[in-house]
PDB file of C-alpha atoms and ligand atoms in Angstrom:
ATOM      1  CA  UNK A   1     -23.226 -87.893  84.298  1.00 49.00           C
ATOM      2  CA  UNK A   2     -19.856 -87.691  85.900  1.00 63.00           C
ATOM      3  CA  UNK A   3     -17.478 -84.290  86.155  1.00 72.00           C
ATOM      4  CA  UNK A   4     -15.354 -86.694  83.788  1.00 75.00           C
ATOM      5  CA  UNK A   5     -17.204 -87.402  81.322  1.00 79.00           C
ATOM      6  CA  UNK A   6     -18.254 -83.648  80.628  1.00 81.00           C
ATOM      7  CA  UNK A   7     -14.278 -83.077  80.791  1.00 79.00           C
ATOM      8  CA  UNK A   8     -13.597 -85.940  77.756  1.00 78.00           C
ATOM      9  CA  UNK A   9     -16.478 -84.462  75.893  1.00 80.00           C
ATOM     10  CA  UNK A  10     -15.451 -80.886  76.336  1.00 78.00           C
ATOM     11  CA  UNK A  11     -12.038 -82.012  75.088  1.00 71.00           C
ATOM     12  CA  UNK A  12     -13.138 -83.877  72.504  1.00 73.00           C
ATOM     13  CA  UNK A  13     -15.053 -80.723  71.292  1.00 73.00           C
ATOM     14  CA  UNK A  14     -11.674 -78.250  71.492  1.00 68.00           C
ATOM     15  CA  UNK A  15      -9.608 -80.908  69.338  1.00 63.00           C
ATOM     16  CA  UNK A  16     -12.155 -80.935  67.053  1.00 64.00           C
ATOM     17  CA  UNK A  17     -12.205 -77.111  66.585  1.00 64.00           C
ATOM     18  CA  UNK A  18      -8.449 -77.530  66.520  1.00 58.00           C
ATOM     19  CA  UNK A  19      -8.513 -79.336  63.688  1.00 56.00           C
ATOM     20  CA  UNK A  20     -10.116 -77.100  62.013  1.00 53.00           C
ATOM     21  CA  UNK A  21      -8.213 -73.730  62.739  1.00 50.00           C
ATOM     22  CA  UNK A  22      -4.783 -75.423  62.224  1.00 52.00           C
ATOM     23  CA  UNK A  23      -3.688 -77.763  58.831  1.00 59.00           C
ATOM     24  CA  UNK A  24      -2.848 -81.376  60.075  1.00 86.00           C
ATOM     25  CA  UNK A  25       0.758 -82.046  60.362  1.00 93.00           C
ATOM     26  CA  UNK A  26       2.469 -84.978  60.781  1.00 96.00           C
ATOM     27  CA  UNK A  27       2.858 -86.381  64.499  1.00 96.00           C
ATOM     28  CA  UNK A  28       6.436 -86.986  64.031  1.00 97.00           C
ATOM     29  CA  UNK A  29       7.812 -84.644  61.822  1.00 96.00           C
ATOM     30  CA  UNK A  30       5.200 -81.268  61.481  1.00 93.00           C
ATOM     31  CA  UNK A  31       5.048 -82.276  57.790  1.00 94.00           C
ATOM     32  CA  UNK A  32       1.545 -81.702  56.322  1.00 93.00           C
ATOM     33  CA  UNK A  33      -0.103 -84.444  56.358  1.00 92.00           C
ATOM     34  CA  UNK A  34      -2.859 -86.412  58.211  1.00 89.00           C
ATOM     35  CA  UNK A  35      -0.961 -88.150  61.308  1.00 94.00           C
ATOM     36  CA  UNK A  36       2.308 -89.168  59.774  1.00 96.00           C
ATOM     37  CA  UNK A  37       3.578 -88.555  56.272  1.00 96.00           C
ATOM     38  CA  UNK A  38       4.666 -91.144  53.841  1.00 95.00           C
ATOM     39  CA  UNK A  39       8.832 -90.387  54.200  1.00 97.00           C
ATOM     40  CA  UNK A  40       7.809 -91.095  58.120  1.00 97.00           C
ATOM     41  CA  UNK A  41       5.865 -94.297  57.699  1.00 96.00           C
ATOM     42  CA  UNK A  42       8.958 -95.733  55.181  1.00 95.00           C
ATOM     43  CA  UNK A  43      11.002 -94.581  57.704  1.00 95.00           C
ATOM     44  CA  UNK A  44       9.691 -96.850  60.295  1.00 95.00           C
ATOM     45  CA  UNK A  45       8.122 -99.528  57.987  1.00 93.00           C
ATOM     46  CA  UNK A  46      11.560-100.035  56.723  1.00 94.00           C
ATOM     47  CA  UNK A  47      12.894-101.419  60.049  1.00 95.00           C
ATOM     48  CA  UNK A  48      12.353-105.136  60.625  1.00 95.00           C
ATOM     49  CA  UNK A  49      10.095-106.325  63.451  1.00 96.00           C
ATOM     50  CA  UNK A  50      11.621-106.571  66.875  1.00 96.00           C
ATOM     51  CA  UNK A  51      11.603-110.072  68.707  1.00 96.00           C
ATOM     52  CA  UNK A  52      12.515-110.216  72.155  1.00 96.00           C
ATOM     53  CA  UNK A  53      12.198-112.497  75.022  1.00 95.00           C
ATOM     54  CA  UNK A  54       9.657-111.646  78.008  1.00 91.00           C
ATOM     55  CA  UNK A  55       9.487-113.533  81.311  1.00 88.00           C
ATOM     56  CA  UNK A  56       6.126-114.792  82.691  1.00 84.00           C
ATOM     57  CA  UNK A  57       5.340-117.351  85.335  1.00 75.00           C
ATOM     58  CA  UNK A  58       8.609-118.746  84.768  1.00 79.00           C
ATOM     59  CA  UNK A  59       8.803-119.218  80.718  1.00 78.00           C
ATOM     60  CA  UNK A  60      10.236-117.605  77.824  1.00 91.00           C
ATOM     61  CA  UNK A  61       7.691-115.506  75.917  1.00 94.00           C
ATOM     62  CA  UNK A  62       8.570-114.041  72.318  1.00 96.00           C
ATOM     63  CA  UNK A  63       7.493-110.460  72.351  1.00 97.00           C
ATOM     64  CA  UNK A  64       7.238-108.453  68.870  1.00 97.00           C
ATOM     65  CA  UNK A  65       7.553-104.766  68.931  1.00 97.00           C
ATOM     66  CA  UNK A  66       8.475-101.960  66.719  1.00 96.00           C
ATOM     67  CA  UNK A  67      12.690-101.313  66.098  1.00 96.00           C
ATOM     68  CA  UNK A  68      14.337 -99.927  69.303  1.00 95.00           C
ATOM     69  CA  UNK A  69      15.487 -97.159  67.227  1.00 95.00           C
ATOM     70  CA  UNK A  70      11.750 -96.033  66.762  1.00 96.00           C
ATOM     71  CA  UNK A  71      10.489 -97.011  69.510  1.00 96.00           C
ATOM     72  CA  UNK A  72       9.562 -93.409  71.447  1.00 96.00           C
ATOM     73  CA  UNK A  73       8.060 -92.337  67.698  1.00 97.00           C
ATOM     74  CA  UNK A  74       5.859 -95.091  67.635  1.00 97.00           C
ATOM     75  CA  UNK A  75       5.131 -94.412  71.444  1.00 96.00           C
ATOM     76  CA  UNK A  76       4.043 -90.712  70.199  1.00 96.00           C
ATOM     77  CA  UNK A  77       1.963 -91.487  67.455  1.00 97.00           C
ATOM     78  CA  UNK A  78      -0.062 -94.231  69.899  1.00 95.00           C
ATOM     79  CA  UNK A  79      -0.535 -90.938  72.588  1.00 94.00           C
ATOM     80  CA  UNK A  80      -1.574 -88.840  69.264  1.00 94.00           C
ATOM     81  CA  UNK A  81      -4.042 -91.932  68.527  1.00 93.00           C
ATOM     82  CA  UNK A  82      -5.114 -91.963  72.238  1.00 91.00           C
ATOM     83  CA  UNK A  83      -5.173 -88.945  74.147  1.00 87.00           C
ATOM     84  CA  UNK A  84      -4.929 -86.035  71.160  1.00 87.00           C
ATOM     85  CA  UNK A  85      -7.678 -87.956  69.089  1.00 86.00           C
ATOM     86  CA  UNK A  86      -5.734 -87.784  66.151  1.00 91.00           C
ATOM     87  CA  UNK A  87      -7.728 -90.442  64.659  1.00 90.00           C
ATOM     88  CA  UNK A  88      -5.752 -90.915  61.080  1.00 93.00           C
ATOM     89  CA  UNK A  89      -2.940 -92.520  63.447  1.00 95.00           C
ATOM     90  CA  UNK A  90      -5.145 -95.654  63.338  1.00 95.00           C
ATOM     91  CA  UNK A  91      -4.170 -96.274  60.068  1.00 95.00           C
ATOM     92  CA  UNK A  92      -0.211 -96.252  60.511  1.00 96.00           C
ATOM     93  CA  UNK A  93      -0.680 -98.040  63.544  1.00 97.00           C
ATOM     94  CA  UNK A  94      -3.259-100.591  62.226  1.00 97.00           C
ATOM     95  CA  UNK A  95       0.342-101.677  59.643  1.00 96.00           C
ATOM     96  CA  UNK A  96       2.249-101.812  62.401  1.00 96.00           C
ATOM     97  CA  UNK A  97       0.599-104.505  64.399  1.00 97.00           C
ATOM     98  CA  UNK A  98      -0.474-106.060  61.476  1.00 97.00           C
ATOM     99  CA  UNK A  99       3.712-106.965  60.700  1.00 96.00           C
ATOM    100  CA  UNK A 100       3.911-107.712  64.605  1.00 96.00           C
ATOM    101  CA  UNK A 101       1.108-110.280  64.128  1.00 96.00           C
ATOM    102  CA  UNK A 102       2.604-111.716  60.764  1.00 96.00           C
ATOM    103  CA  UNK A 103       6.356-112.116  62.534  1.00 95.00           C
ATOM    104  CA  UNK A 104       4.286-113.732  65.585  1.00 94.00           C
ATOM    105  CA  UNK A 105       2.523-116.011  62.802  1.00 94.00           C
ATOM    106  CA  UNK A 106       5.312-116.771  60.774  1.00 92.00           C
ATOM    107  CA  UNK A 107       7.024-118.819  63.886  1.00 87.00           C
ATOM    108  CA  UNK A 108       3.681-120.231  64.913  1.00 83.00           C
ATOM    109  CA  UNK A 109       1.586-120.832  61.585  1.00 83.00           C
ATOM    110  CA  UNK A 110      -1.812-122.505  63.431  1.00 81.00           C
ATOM    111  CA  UNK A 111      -4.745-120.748  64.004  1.00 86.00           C
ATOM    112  CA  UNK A 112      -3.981-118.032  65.699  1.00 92.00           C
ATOM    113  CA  UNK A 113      -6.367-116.664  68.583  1.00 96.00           C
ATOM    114  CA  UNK A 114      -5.535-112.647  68.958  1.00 97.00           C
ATOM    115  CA  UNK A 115      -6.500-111.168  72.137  1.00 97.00           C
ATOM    116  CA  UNK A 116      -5.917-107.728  73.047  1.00 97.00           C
ATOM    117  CA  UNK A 117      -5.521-106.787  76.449  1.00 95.00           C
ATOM    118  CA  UNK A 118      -9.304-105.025  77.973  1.00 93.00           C
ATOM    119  CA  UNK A 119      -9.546-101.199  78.360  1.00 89.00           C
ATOM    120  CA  UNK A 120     -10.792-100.345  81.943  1.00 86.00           C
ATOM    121  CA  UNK A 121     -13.941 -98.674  82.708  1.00 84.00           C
ATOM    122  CA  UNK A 122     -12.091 -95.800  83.517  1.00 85.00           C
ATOM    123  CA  UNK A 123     -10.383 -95.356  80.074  1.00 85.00           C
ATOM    124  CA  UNK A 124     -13.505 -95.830  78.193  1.00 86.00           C
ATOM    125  CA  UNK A 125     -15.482 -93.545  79.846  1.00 86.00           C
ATOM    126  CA  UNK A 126     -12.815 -91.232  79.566  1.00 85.00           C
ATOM    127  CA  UNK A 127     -12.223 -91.641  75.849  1.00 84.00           C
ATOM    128  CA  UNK A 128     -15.589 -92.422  74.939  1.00 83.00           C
ATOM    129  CA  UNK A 129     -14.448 -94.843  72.525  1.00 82.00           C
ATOM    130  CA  UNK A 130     -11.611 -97.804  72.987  1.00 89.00           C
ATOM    131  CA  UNK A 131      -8.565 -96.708  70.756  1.00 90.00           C
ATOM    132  CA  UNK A 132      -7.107-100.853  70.662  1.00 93.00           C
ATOM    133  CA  UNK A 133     -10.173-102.058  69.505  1.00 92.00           C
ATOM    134  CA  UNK A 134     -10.385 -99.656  66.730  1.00 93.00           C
ATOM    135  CA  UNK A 135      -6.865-100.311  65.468  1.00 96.00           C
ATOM    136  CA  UNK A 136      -7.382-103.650  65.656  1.00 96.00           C
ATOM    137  CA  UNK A 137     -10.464-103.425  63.338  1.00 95.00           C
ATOM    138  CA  UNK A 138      -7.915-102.031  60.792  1.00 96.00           C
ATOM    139  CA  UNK A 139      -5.384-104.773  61.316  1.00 96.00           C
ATOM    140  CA  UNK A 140      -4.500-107.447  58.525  1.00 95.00           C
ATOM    141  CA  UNK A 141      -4.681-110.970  59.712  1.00 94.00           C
ATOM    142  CA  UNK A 142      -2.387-113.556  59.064  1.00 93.00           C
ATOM    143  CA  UNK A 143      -4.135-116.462  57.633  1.00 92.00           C
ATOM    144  CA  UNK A 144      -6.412-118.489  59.970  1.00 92.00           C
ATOM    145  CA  UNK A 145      -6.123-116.247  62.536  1.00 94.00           C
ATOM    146  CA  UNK A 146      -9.242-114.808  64.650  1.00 94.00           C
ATOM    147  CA  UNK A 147      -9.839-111.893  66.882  1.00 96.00           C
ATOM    148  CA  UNK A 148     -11.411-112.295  70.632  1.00 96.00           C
ATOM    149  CA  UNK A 149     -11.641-108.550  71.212  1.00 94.00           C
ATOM    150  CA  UNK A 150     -13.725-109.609  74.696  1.00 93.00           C
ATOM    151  CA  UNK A 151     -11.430-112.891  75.638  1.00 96.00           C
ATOM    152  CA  UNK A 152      -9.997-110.913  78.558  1.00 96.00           C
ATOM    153  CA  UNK A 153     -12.048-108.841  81.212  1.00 93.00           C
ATOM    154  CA  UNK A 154     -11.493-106.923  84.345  1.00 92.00           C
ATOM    155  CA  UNK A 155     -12.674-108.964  87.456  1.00 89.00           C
ATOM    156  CA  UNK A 156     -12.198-105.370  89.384  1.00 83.00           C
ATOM    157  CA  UNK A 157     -11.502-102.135  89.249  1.00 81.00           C
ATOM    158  CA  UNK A 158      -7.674-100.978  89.516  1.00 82.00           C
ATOM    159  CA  UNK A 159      -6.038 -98.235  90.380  1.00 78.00           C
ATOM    160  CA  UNK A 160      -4.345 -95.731  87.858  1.00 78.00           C
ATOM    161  CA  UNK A 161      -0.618 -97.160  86.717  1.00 75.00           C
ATOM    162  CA  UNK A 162       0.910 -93.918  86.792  1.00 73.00           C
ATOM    163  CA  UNK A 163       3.179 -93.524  89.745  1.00 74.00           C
ATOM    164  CA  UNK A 164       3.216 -97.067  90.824  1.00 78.00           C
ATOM    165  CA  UNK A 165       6.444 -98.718  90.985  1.00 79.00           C
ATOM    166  CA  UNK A 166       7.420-101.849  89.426  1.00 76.00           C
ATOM    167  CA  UNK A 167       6.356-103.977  92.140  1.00 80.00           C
ATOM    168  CA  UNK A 168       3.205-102.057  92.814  1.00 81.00           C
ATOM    169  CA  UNK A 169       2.424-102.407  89.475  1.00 79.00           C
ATOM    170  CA  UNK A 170       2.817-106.078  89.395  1.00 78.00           C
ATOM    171  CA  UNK A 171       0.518-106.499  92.671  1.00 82.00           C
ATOM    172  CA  UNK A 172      -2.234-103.631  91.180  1.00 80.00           C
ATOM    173  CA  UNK A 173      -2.912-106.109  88.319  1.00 80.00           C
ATOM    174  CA  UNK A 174      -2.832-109.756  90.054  1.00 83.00           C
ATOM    175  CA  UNK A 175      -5.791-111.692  89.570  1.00 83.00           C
ATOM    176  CA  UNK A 176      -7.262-108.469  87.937  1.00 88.00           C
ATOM    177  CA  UNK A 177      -8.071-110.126  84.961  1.00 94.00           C
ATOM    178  CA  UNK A 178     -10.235-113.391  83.864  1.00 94.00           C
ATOM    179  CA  UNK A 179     -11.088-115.016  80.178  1.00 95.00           C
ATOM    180  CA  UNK A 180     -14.202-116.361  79.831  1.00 92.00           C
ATOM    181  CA  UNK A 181     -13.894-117.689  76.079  1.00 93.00           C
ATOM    182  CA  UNK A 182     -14.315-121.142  76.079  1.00 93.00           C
ATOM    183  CA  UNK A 183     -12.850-120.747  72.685  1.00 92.00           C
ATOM    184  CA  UNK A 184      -9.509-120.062  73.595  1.00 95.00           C
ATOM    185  CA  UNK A 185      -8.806-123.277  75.654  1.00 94.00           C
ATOM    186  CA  UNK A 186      -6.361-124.787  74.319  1.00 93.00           C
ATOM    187  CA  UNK A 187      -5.790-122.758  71.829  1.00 92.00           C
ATOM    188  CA  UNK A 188      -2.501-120.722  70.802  1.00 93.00           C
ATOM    189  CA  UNK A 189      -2.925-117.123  71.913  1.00 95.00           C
ATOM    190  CA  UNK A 190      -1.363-113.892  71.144  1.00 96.00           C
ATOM    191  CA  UNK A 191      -1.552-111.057  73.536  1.00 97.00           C
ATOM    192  CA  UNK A 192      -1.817-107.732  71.966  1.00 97.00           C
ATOM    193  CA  UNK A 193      -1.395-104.504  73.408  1.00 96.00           C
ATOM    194  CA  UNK A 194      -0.143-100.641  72.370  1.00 95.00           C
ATOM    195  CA  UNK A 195       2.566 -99.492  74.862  1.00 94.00           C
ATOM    196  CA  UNK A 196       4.704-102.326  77.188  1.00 93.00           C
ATOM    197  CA  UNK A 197       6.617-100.753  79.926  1.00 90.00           C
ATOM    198  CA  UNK A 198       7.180-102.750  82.944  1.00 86.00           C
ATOM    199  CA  UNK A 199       5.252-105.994  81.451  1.00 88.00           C
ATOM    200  CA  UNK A 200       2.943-105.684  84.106  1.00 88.00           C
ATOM    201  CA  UNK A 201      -0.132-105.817  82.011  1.00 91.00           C
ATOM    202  CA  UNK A 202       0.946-108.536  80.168  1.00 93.00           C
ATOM    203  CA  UNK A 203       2.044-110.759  83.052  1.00 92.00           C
ATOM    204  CA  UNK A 204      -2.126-110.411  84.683  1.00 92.00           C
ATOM    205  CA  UNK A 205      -3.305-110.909  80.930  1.00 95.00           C
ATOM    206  CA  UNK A 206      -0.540-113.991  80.164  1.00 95.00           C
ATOM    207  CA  UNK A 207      -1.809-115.494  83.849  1.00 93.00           C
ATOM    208  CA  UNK A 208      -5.748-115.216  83.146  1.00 95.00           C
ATOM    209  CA  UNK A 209      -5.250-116.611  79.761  1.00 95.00           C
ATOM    210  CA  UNK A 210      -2.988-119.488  80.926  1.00 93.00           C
ATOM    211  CA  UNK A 211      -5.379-120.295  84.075  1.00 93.00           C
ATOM    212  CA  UNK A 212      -8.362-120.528  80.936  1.00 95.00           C
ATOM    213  CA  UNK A 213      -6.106-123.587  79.539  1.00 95.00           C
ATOM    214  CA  UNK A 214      -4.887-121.002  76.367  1.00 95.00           C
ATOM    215  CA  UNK A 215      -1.666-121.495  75.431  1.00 93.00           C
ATOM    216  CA  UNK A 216      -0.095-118.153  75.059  1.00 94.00           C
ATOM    217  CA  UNK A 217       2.641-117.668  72.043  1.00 93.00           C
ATOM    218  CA  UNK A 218       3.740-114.683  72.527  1.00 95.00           C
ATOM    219  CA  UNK A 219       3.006-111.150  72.667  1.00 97.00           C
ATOM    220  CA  UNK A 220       2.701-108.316  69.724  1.00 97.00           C
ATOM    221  CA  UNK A 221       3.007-104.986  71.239  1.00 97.00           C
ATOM    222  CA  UNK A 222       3.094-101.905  69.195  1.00 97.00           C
ATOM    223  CA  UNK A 223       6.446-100.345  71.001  1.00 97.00           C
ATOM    224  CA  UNK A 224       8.073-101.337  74.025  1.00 96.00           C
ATOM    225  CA  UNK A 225       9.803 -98.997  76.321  1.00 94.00           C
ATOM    226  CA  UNK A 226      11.128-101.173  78.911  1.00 87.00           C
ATOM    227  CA  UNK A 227      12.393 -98.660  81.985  1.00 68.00           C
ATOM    228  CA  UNK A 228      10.939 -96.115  81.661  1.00 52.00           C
ATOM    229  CA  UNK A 229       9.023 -93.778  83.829  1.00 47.00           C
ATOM    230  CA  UNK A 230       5.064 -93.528  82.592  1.00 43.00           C
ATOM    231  CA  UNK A 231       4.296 -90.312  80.986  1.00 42.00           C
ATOM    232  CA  UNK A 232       0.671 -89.045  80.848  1.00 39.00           C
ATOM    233  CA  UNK A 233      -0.051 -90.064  77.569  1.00 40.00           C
ATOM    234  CA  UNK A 234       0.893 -93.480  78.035  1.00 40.00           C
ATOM    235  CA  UNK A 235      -0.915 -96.513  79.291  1.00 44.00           C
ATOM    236  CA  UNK A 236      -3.402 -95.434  82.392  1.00 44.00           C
ATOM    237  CA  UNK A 237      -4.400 -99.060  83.156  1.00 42.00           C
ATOM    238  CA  UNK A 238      -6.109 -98.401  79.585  1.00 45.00           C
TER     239      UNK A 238
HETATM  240 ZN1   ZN B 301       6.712 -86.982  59.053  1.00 61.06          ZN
END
């Protein structure tokens, strides 16, 4: 039993007790309420989807994310979701991918193959538990579509995101990943995950999928904060 995994557990424990001394507020706004309060969620609900255009291997990939306007609350309520354990956020977060996915549908109405980018080993033994998967268990579909929560996996470990550099990032992650679902050759894929920053995740999942025959849509992403310096709470190569 590692040091870490008493540490997670031990955490766990003290945000449950939290919970319990202090009312549940809302992540964005301290209102009561259980992760985000209704005026919040019609607040960002009531912004259309965000469509960009992402770069990989040389072609034009549609990325859907959350308004830029919103983007850092959205970015809070995922490190609520993930590292705080504030596990009513699933439910906000489950409606926003669930209008990423329908505006990725909606320009590519086949059966759609959904495949979320793989939590390392080091994340899930951190968490205990793998915070995508679960929100993705809550999402709506669009019609047709099909979830391959284990169509990407790690071919070896990496090394923690934080503090790497664009470029570092970029060579941390080649080749890291492989698909080994026959089902999703030839197939149109979306890639889904929580927080894009430098687009280095996506680029190793985009690459494995693509070298599987898949032929990747587009990307759904639950905020994107292109730029920006990693904070703790943000993706940890997980
Ligand atoms: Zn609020």
């Amino acid at each position: 039993m590692g040091s870490s995994r008493v540490r997670a557990a031990l955490g766990r424990l003290a945000r449950e007790w939290a919970s319990v001394v202090y009312p549940e507020e809302c992540i964005l706004c301290a209102a009561p309420a259980a992760a985000v309060c209704s005026p919040c969620r019609m607040r960002l609900s009531a912004l259309p989807v965000r469509c960009e255009t992402m770069q990989v291997r040389g072609f034009s990939l549609p990325l859907y994310s959350c308004d830029p306007s919103v983007a850092d609350d959205v970015r809070r309520i995922v490190a609520a979701y993930k590292d705080r354990q504030v596990r009513a956020a699933v439910t906000p977060l489950a409606g926003m991918l669930s209008r990423g996915l329908a505006a990725a549908w909606a320009q590519h109405p086949q059966r759609l193959r959904v495949v979320p980018v793989p939590p390392t080993r080091r994340a899930v033994r951190r968490r205990g538990y793998v915070p995508l998967c679960d929100v993705l268990r809550r999402t709506a579909y669009p019609p047709g579509a099909t979830v391959h929560l284990n169509g990407l996996s790690w071919t070896r470990a990496v090394a923690d995101q934080r503090g790497l550099d664009r470029n570092r990032r970029a060579d941390n992650l080649r080749g890291a990943m492989v698909c080994r679902d026959p089902d999703l050759a030839g197939a149109p894929v979306v890639v889904v995950d929580d927080v894009v920053t430098t687009g280095a995740t996506i680029h190793a999942a985009t690459e494995a999928l693509l070298s599987a025959a898949a032929v990747v849509t587009g990307v759904v992403a639950l905020t994107h904060i292109p730029g920006r310096r990693q904070v703790a709470s943000e993706r940890q190569s997980g």
